Tab-separated table of C-alpha atoms and ligand atoms in Angstrom:
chain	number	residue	atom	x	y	z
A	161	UNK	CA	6.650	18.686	7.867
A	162	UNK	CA	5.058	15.226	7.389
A	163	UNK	CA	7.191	11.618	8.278
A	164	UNK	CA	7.770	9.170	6.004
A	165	UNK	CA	8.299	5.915	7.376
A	166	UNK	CA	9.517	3.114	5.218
A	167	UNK	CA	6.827	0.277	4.385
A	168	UNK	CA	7.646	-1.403	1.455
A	169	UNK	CA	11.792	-1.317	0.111
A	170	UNK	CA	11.834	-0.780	-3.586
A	171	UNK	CA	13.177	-4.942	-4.058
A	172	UNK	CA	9.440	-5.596	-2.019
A	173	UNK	CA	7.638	-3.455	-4.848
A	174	UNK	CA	9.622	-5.158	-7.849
A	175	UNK	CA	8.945	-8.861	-6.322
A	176	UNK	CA	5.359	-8.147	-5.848
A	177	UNK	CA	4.885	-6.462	-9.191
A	178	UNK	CA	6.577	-9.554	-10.875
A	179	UNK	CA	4.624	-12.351	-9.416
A	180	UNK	CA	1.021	-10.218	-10.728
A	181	UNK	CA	2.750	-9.947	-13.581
A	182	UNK	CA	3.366	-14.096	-13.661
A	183	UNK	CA	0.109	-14.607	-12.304
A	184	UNK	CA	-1.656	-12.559	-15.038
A	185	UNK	CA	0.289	-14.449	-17.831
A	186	UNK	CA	-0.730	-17.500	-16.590
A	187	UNK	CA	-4.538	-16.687	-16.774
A	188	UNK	CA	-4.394	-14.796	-20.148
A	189	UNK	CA	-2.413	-17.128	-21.780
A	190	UNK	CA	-4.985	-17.960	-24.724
A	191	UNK	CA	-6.014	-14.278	-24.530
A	192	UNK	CA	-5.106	-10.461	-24.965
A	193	UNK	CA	-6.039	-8.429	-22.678
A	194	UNK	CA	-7.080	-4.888	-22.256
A	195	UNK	CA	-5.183	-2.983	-19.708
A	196	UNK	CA	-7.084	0.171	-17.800
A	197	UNK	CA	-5.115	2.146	-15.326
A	198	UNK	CA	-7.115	4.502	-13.259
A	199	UNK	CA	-5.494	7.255	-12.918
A	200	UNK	CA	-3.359	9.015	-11.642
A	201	UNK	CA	-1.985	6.287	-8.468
A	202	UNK	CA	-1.511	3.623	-10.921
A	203	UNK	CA	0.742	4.805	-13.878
A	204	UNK	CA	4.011	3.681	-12.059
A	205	UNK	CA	3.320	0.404	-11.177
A	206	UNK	CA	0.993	-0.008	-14.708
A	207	UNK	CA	4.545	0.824	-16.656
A	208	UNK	CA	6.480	-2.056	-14.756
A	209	UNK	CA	3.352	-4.437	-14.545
A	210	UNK	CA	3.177	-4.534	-18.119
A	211	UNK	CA	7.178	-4.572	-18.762
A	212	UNK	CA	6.781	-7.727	-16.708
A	213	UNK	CA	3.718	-9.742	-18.838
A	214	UNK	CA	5.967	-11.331	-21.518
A	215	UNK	CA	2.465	-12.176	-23.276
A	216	UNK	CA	0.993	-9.997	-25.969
A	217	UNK	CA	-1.298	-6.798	-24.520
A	218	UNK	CA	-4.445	-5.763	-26.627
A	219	UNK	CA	-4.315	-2.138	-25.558
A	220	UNK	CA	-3.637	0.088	-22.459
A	221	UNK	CA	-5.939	2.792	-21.940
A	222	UNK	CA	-6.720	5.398	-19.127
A	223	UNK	CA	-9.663	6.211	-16.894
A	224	UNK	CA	-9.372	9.143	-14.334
A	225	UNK	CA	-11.646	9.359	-11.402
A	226	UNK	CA	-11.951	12.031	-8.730
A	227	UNK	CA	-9.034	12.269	-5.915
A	228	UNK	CA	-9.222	13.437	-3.017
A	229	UNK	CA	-7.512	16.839	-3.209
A	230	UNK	CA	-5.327	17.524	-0.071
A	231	UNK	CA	-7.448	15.634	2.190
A	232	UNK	CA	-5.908	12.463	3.914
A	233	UNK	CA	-9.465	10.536	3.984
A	234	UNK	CA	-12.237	9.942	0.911
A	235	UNK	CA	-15.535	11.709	0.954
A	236	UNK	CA	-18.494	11.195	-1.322
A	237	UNK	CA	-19.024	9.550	-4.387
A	238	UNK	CA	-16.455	9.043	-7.202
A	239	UNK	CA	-16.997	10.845	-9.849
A	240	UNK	CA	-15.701	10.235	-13.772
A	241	UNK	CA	-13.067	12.904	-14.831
A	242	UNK	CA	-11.560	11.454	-17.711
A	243	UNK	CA	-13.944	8.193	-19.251
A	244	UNK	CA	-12.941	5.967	-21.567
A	245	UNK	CA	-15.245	4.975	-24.963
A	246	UNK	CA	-17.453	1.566	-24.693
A	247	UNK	CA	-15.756	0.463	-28.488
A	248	UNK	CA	-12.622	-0.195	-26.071
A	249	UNK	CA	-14.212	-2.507	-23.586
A	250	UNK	CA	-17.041	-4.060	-25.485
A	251	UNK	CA	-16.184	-7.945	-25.608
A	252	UNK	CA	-12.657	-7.733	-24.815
A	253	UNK	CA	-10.755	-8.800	-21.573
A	254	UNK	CA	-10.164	-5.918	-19.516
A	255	UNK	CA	-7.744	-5.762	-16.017
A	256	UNK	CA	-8.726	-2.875	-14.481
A	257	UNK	CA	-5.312	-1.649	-13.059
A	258	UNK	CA	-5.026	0.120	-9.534
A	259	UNK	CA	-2.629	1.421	-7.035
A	260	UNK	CA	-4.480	0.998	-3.709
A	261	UNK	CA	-8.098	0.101	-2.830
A	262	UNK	CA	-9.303	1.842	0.345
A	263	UNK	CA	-12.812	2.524	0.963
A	264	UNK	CA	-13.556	0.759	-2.655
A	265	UNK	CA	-15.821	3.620	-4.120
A	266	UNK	CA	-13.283	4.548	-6.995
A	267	UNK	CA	-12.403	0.964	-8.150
A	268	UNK	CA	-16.517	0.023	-7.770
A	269	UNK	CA	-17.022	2.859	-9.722
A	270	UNK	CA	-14.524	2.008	-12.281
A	271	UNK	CA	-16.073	-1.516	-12.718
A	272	UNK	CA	-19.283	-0.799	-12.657
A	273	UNK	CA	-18.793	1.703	-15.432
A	274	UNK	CA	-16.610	-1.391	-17.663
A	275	UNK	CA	-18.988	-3.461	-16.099
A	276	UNK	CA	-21.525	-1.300	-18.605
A	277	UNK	CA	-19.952	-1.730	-21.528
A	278	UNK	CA	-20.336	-5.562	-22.066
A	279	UNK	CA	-16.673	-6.295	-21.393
A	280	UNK	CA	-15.700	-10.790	-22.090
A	281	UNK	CA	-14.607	-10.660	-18.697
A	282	UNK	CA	-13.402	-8.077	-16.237
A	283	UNK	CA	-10.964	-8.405	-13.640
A	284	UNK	CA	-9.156	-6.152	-11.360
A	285	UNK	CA	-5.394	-5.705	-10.420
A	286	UNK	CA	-4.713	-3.755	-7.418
A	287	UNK	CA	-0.852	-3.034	-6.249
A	288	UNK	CA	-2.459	-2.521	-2.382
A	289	UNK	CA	-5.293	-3.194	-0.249
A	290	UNK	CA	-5.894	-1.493	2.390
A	291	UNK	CA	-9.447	-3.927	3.921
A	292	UNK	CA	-9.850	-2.186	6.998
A	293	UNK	CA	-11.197	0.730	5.359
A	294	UNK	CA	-13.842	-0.799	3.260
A	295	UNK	CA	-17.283	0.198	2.786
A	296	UNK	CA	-17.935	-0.743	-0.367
A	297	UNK	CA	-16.756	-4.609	-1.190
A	298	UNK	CA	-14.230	-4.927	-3.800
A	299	UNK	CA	-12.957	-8.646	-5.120
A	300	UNK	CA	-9.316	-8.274	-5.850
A	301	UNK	CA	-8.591	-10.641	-8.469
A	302	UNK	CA	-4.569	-10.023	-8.364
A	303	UNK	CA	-3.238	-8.291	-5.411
A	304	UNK	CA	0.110	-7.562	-4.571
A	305	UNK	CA	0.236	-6.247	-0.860
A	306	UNK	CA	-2.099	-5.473	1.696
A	307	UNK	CA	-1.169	-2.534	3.706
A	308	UNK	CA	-2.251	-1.155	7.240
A	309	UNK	CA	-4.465	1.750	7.656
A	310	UNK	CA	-2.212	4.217	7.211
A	311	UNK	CA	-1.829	7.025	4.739
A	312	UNK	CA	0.515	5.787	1.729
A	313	UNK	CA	2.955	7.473	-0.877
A	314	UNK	CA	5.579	6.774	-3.511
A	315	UNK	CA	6.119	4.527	-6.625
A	316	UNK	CA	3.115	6.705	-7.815
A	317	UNK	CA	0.796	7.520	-4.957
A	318	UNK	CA	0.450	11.109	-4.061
A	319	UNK	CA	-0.545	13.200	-0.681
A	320	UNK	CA	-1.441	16.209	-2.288
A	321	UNK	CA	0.589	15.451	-5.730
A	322	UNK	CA	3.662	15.148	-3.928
A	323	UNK	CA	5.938	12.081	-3.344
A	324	UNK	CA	4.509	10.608	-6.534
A	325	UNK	CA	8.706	10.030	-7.868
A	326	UNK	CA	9.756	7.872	-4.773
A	327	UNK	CA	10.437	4.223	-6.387
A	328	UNK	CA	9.548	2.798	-2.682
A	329	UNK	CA	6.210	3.504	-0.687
A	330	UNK	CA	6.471	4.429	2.682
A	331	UNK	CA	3.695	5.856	5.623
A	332	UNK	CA	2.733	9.229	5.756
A	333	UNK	CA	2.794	10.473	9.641
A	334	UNK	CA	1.228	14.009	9.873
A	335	UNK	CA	2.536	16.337	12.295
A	336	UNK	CA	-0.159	16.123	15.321
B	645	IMP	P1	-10.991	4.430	-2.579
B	645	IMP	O1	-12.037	4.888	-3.518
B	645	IMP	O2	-11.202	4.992	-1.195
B	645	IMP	O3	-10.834	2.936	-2.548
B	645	IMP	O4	-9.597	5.012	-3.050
B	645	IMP	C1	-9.531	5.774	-4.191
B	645	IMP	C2	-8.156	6.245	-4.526
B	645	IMP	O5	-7.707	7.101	-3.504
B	645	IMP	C3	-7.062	5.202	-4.661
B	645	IMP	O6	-7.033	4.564	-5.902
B	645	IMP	C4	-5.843	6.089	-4.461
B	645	IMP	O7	-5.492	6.730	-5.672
B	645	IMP	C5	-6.341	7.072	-3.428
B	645	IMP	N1	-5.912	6.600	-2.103
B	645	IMP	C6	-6.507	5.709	-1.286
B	645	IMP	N2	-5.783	5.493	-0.175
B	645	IMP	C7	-4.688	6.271	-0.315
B	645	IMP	C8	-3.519	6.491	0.497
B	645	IMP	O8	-3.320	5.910	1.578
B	645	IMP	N3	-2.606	7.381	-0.002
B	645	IMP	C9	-2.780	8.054	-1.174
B	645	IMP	N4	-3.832	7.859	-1.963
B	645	IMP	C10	-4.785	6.984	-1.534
B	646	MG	MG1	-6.313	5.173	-7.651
C-alpha cells in the first residue's frame, strides 16, 4: 500500500483558495469572467474558488484533457478529450482553472487551444505548482501553493482515480 504524508491541512487549502478568490475579485471587478476548469483535478477546488468570488461569474464551463492513467509521471502530448465550443470563449474573459501544473503540457495545451478562439483576455488559475518539473513554461497568473516534486492527492487530485474525496492534499510515497 502507498503512504500518504500530510502536505497541506485542510485550513492551508481554504486560506489559499480564499486569497485567489480575493485576488481574482480585485482584477475582475469591472468584468465577468468566464470560468474553465480542466478537468478532472480541478472540480474541487473550482466549486470553493467560485463560492469565494463574491463578484458576478459569466459562465463556468469544462475542458477535459488526457491524464495520465495509473502512471505516477506524464508522457507525451496532451491530447483534447472533452473540448469546449469557440462561441464560449470568443471575446470574453476567461480564467482557465487548474489543480496542479507539473510539466505544463496540459495547461499549455489548454491555453493555446482558448488562446484560438479570440478570448478579451486569458488568464490562468492554478491551485499548485509544482516548477521543478517544467518543460514547457507556464505563467501562473494566480497561484495558490507551490509544492515539491512529489506525487500529490486529495481535495480533487487523483493517483489512479483514487483519493480524489480527501478535503486535504497530502504526498503520495510508493512502496519501493
Ligand atoms: P502537466 O501537464 O504535467 O502539467 O500536468 C497535467 C495534469 O496532470 C495536472 O493538471 C494534474 O491533473 C495531473 N498531475 C500533475 N501532477 C500530479 C500529481 O502530483 N498528482 C496527481 N496528478 C498530477
Ligand atoms: Mg489537471
Amino acid at each position: 500500500m502507498e503512504k500518504l504524508v500530510p502536505l497541506i491541512s485542510e485550513p492551508q487549502v481554504a486560506d489559499a483558495v480564499k486569497r485567489l478568490a480575493q485576488e481574482i475579485e480585485r482584477d475582475y471587478a469591472d468584468r465577468t469572467p468566464v470560468l474553465v476548469g480542466v478537468l478532472k483535478g480541478s472540480f474541487m477546488f473550482l466549486a470553493d474558488l467560485m463560492r469565494q468570488i463574491h463578484t458576478p461569474i459569466r459562465n463556468v464551463e469544462f475542458m477535459r484533457l488526457s491524464s495520465y492513467g495509473a502512471a505516477t509521471v506524464s508522457s507525451g502530448e496532451a491530447k483534447v478529450l472533452v473540448g469546449i465550443s469557440e462561441a464560449i470563449v470568443h471575446q470574453q474573459d476567461v480564467i482557465v482553472v487548474e489543480d496542479i501544473v507539473d510539466t505544463g503540457r496540459s495547461t499549455s495545451t489548454a491555453l493555446k487551444i482558448l488562446q484560438s478562439y479570440s478570448p478579451a483576455s486569458l488568464a490562468l488559475c492554478a491551485l499548485l505548482d509544482k516548477p521543478d518539473r517544467r518543460q514547457i513554461p507556464v505563467t501562473i497568473d494566480y497561484l495558490g501553493l507551490t509544492v515539491p516534486d512529489r506525487f500529490i492527492v486529495g481535495y480533487g487530485i487523483d493517483f489512479d482515480e483514487r483519493y480524489r474525496e480527501l478535503p486535504a492534499i497530502y504526498a503520495l510515497d510508493e512502496p519501493s
